[in-house]
């Protein structure tokens, strides 16, 4: 992987994408072989690991990986490339899932049958490879070539600096310095740019456009006034029923009832039934609004994902998409509508209570103003940290879901 790491913009810190999507087939094979080598196991089971590389690369990998790096390990090597067989200790020939021959390379050649016919078809390739006899010489020559080649990554940078100096001599010192600075900044930005970027998150308060877009997603916001009206009527009937009971009942034992018991009960039951109807209507409207808004937002998200370019899927891990369409969507489906309904209910109820209290004793209004200011300050102080924690938790779930999905795919 040395040459591959030199070509990557960030070396071994380069993010290779979901399932190595920006790697070639040969690079994927080499990465898998390197990961297996790092395990330092006693037994290695290699299932045709050189199928995605060319013949020259496959022979080099066989020499450096199996014959050198795994020289002291037990290697079970499954392959159809018979040019590697002369270097093996034991060969098992399979047909229809059964072992039909076993032995060393020379023994199987002398025995003939199926193995001889298979090797004869690849006889020229085996002679060209000649792995067991020339492996040490080839590795020595490769080391000599490797040492003779320059490995300094700054050589390209020095050549580019020479070109910049030549341009400065030709163009003069006026605009060349600025051009060189711009080129250096651009190169620095390109080095910092990864294929898979960190997931972005908004900081600070939620923009009002987000709330308006959510409320307008369901029937263009036509249900919002109906929800407010239903909740207001429910609160009005609740206050009316309490006032009716306080007004109709005698204040002391000696007072005479203003209305009969039958009228008292009929009016109270009517007010209670009316409030029950309006609270039921509000609940139905909130559920309808939440369902329609969630469907509209989900379809918009689905349409955006299906129409996204392929580069979007190369740079976006699957865990982020699963996080958005599962956890975040469940919050939109089940949590937000009822929280908005509860907010409307609490706000209208608070307004009704304050109105009744100020109507009876207006001096209470003087205490409500500082109390409201203190509550708003505490809410602002709490929401600043709570909002950021929710965003951080939502983002941190993406790599967990991505790892879980890859683990399931690997186990399957």
Coordinates of C-alpha atoms in Angstrom, one line a residue, residues 147-343:
X147 CA 16.1 2.1 -2.8
X148 CA 17.1 3.7 -6.1
X149 CA 13.8 5.4 -6.6
X150 CA 13.4 8.8 -4.8
X151 CA 10.9 8.6 -1.9
X152 CA 11.0 12.3 -0.8
X153 CA 7.5 13.7 -1.1
X154 CA 8.9 17.2 -1.2
X155 CA 10.4 16.7 -4.7
X156 CA 7.1 17.6 -6.4
X157 CA 6.8 20.6 -4.1
X158 CA 10.4 21.7 -5.0
X159 CA 9.7 21.4 -8.7
X160 CA 6.5 23.5 -8.4
X161 CA 8.5 26.1 -6.4
X162 CA 11.0 26.3 -9.2
X163 CA 8.3 26.9 -11.7
X164 CA 6.8 29.6 -9.5
X165 CA 10.3 31.3 -9.3
X166 CA 10.7 31.2 -13.0
X167 CA 7.3 32.9 -13.5
X168 CA 8.3 35.6 -11.0
X169 CA 11.5 36.3 -13.0
X170 CA 9.4 36.6 -16.2
X171 CA 6.4 38.5 -14.8
X172 CA 8.1 40.7 -12.2
X173 CA 7.6 41.0 -8.5
X174 CA 4.3 42.9 -8.7
X175 CA 1.5 40.3 -9.3
X176 CA 3.6 37.0 -9.1
X177 CA 3.7 37.0 -5.3
X178 CA 0.0 37.2 -5.0
X179 CA -0.5 34.5 -7.6
X180 CA 1.9 32.2 -5.8
X181 CA 0.2 32.8 -2.4
X182 CA -3.2 32.0 -4.0
X183 CA -1.8 28.8 -5.5
X184 CA -0.3 27.8 -2.1
X185 CA -3.6 28.5 -0.4
X186 CA -5.5 26.5 -3.0
X187 CA -3.2 23.6 -2.6
X188 CA -3.5 23.7 1.1
X189 CA -7.3 23.7 0.9
X190 CA -7.1 20.7 -1.5
X191 CA -4.9 18.8 1.0
X192 CA -7.4 19.5 3.8
X193 CA -10.4 18.4 1.7
X194 CA -11.5 14.9 2.4
X195 CA -13.9 12.8 0.4
X196 CA -16.1 12.3 3.4
X197 CA -16.4 15.6 5.4
X198 CA -17.5 15.9 9.0
X199 CA -21.2 16.3 9.4
X200 CA -22.2 19.9 9.6
X201 CA -24.5 21.3 12.3
X202 CA -26.2 24.6 12.8
X203 CA -25.2 26.6 15.8
X204 CA -27.3 29.0 17.8
X205 CA -31.0 29.6 17.6
X206 CA -33.3 27.9 15.2
X207 CA -34.2 30.1 12.3
X208 CA -37.9 31.1 12.1
X209 CA -37.9 29.8 8.5
X210 CA -37.6 26.3 9.9
X211 CA -40.8 26.7 12.0
X212 CA -42.7 28.4 9.1
X213 CA -41.6 25.7 6.7
X214 CA -42.8 22.9 9.0
X215 CA -46.2 24.6 9.7
X216 CA -46.7 25.3 6.0
X217 CA -45.9 21.7 5.1
X218 CA -49.4 20.5 6.1
X219 CA -52.2 22.0 4.1
X220 CA -50.1 25.2 3.7
X221 CA -50.7 26.0 7.4
X222 CA -54.5 26.2 7.2
X223 CA -54.9 23.9 10.2
X224 CA -52.9 26.1 12.6
X225 CA -55.7 28.7 13.1
X226 CA -58.2 25.9 13.6
X227 CA -56.1 24.3 16.3
X228 CA -55.8 27.7 18.1
X229 CA -59.5 28.3 17.8
X230 CA -60.4 24.8 19.2
X231 CA -58.0 25.2 22.0
X232 CA -59.2 28.7 22.8
X233 CA -62.9 27.5 22.9
X234 CA -61.9 24.6 25.1
X235 CA -60.2 27.0 27.5
X236 CA -63.1 29.4 27.4
X237 CA -65.6 26.7 28.3
X238 CA -63.4 25.5 31.1
X239 CA -63.3 29.0 32.6
X240 CA -67.0 29.3 32.0
X241 CA -67.8 26.1 33.8
X242 CA -65.7 27.2 36.8
X243 CA -67.4 30.6 36.8
X244 CA -70.8 29.0 36.5
X245 CA -70.3 26.8 39.5
X246 CA -68.9 29.7 41.6
X247 CA -71.7 32.0 40.6
X248 CA -74.7 29.6 40.9
X249 CA -73.8 28.0 44.2
X250 CA -74.6 30.0 47.4
X251 CA -71.6 31.6 49.0
X252 CA -72.8 30.9 52.6
X253 CA -75.3 28.6 54.3
X254 CA -77.9 31.3 54.6
X255 CA -77.8 32.5 51.0
X256 CA -80.4 31.3 48.6
X257 CA -79.4 29.4 45.4
X258 CA -79.7 31.6 42.3
X259 CA -80.8 28.7 40.1
X260 CA -82.2 25.3 40.7
X261 CA -80.1 22.2 41.0
X262 CA -81.4 20.9 37.7
X263 CA -80.5 24.0 35.8
X264 CA -77.1 24.1 37.6
X265 CA -76.3 20.5 36.5
X266 CA -77.7 20.9 32.9
X267 CA -75.6 24.0 32.2
X268 CA -72.5 22.5 33.8
X269 CA -72.9 19.3 31.8
X270 CA -73.4 21.3 28.6
X271 CA -70.2 23.3 29.3
X272 CA -68.3 20.1 30.1
X273 CA -69.5 18.3 26.9
X274 CA -68.7 21.4 24.8
X275 CA -65.1 21.5 26.2
X276 CA -64.7 17.8 25.6
X277 CA -65.8 18.2 22.0
X278 CA -63.4 21.0 21.4
X279 CA -60.4 19.3 23.0
X280 CA -61.2 16.2 20.9
X281 CA -61.3 18.3 17.8
X282 CA -58.0 19.9 18.8
X283 CA -56.4 16.4 19.2
X284 CA -57.7 15.3 15.8
X285 CA -56.4 18.4 14.1
X286 CA -53.0 18.1 15.8
X287 CA -52.7 14.4 14.7
X288 CA -53.8 15.3 11.2
X289 CA -51.4 18.2 11.0
X290 CA -48.5 16.1 12.3
X291 CA -49.2 13.2 9.9
X292 CA -49.5 15.4 6.8
X293 CA -46.4 17.5 7.7
X294 CA -44.3 14.4 8.4
X295 CA -45.4 12.8 5.1
X296 CA -44.6 15.9 3.1
X297 CA -41.2 16.4 4.7
X298 CA -40.3 12.7 4.2
X299 CA -41.3 12.7 0.6
X300 CA -39.3 15.8 0.0
X301 CA -36.3 14.2 1.6
X302 CA -36.8 11.0 -0.3
X303 CA -37.0 12.9 -3.6
X304 CA -33.8 14.8 -2.8
X305 CA -32.0 11.6 -2.0
X306 CA -33.2 9.9 -5.2
X307 CA -32.3 12.9 -7.4
X308 CA -28.9 13.4 -5.7
X309 CA -25.8 12.9 -7.9
X310 CA -23.5 9.9 -7.3
X311 CA -20.9 12.1 -5.7
X312 CA -23.3 12.7 -2.9
X313 CA -23.4 9.0 -2.0
X314 CA -19.6 8.8 -2.4
X315 CA -19.1 11.5 0.2
X316 CA -22.0 10.7 2.5
X317 CA -21.9 7.6 4.7
X318 CA -25.0 5.4 4.8
X319 CA -25.2 6.0 8.6
X320 CA -26.0 9.6 8.1
X321 CA -28.9 8.8 5.7
X322 CA -30.2 6.1 8.1
X323 CA -30.0 8.5 11.0
X324 CA -32.0 11.1 9.1
X325 CA -34.7 8.8 7.8
X326 CA -35.1 6.7 11.0
X327 CA -34.4 8.6 14.3
X328 CA -34.9 12.2 13.1
X329 CA -38.0 11.2 11.1
X330 CA -39.5 9.4 14.1
X331 CA -39.1 12.7 16.1
X332 CA -40.9 14.5 13.3
X333 CA -43.6 11.9 13.2
X334 CA -44.3 11.4 16.9
X335 CA -42.7 14.1 19.0
X336 CA -42.9 17.5 17.3
X337 CA -46.7 17.6 16.5
X338 CA -47.7 16.8 20.1
X339 CA -45.1 19.2 21.5
X340 CA -46.6 22.0 19.4
X341 CA -50.1 21.0 20.5
X342 CA -48.9 21.1 24.1
X343 CA -47.3 24.4 23.6

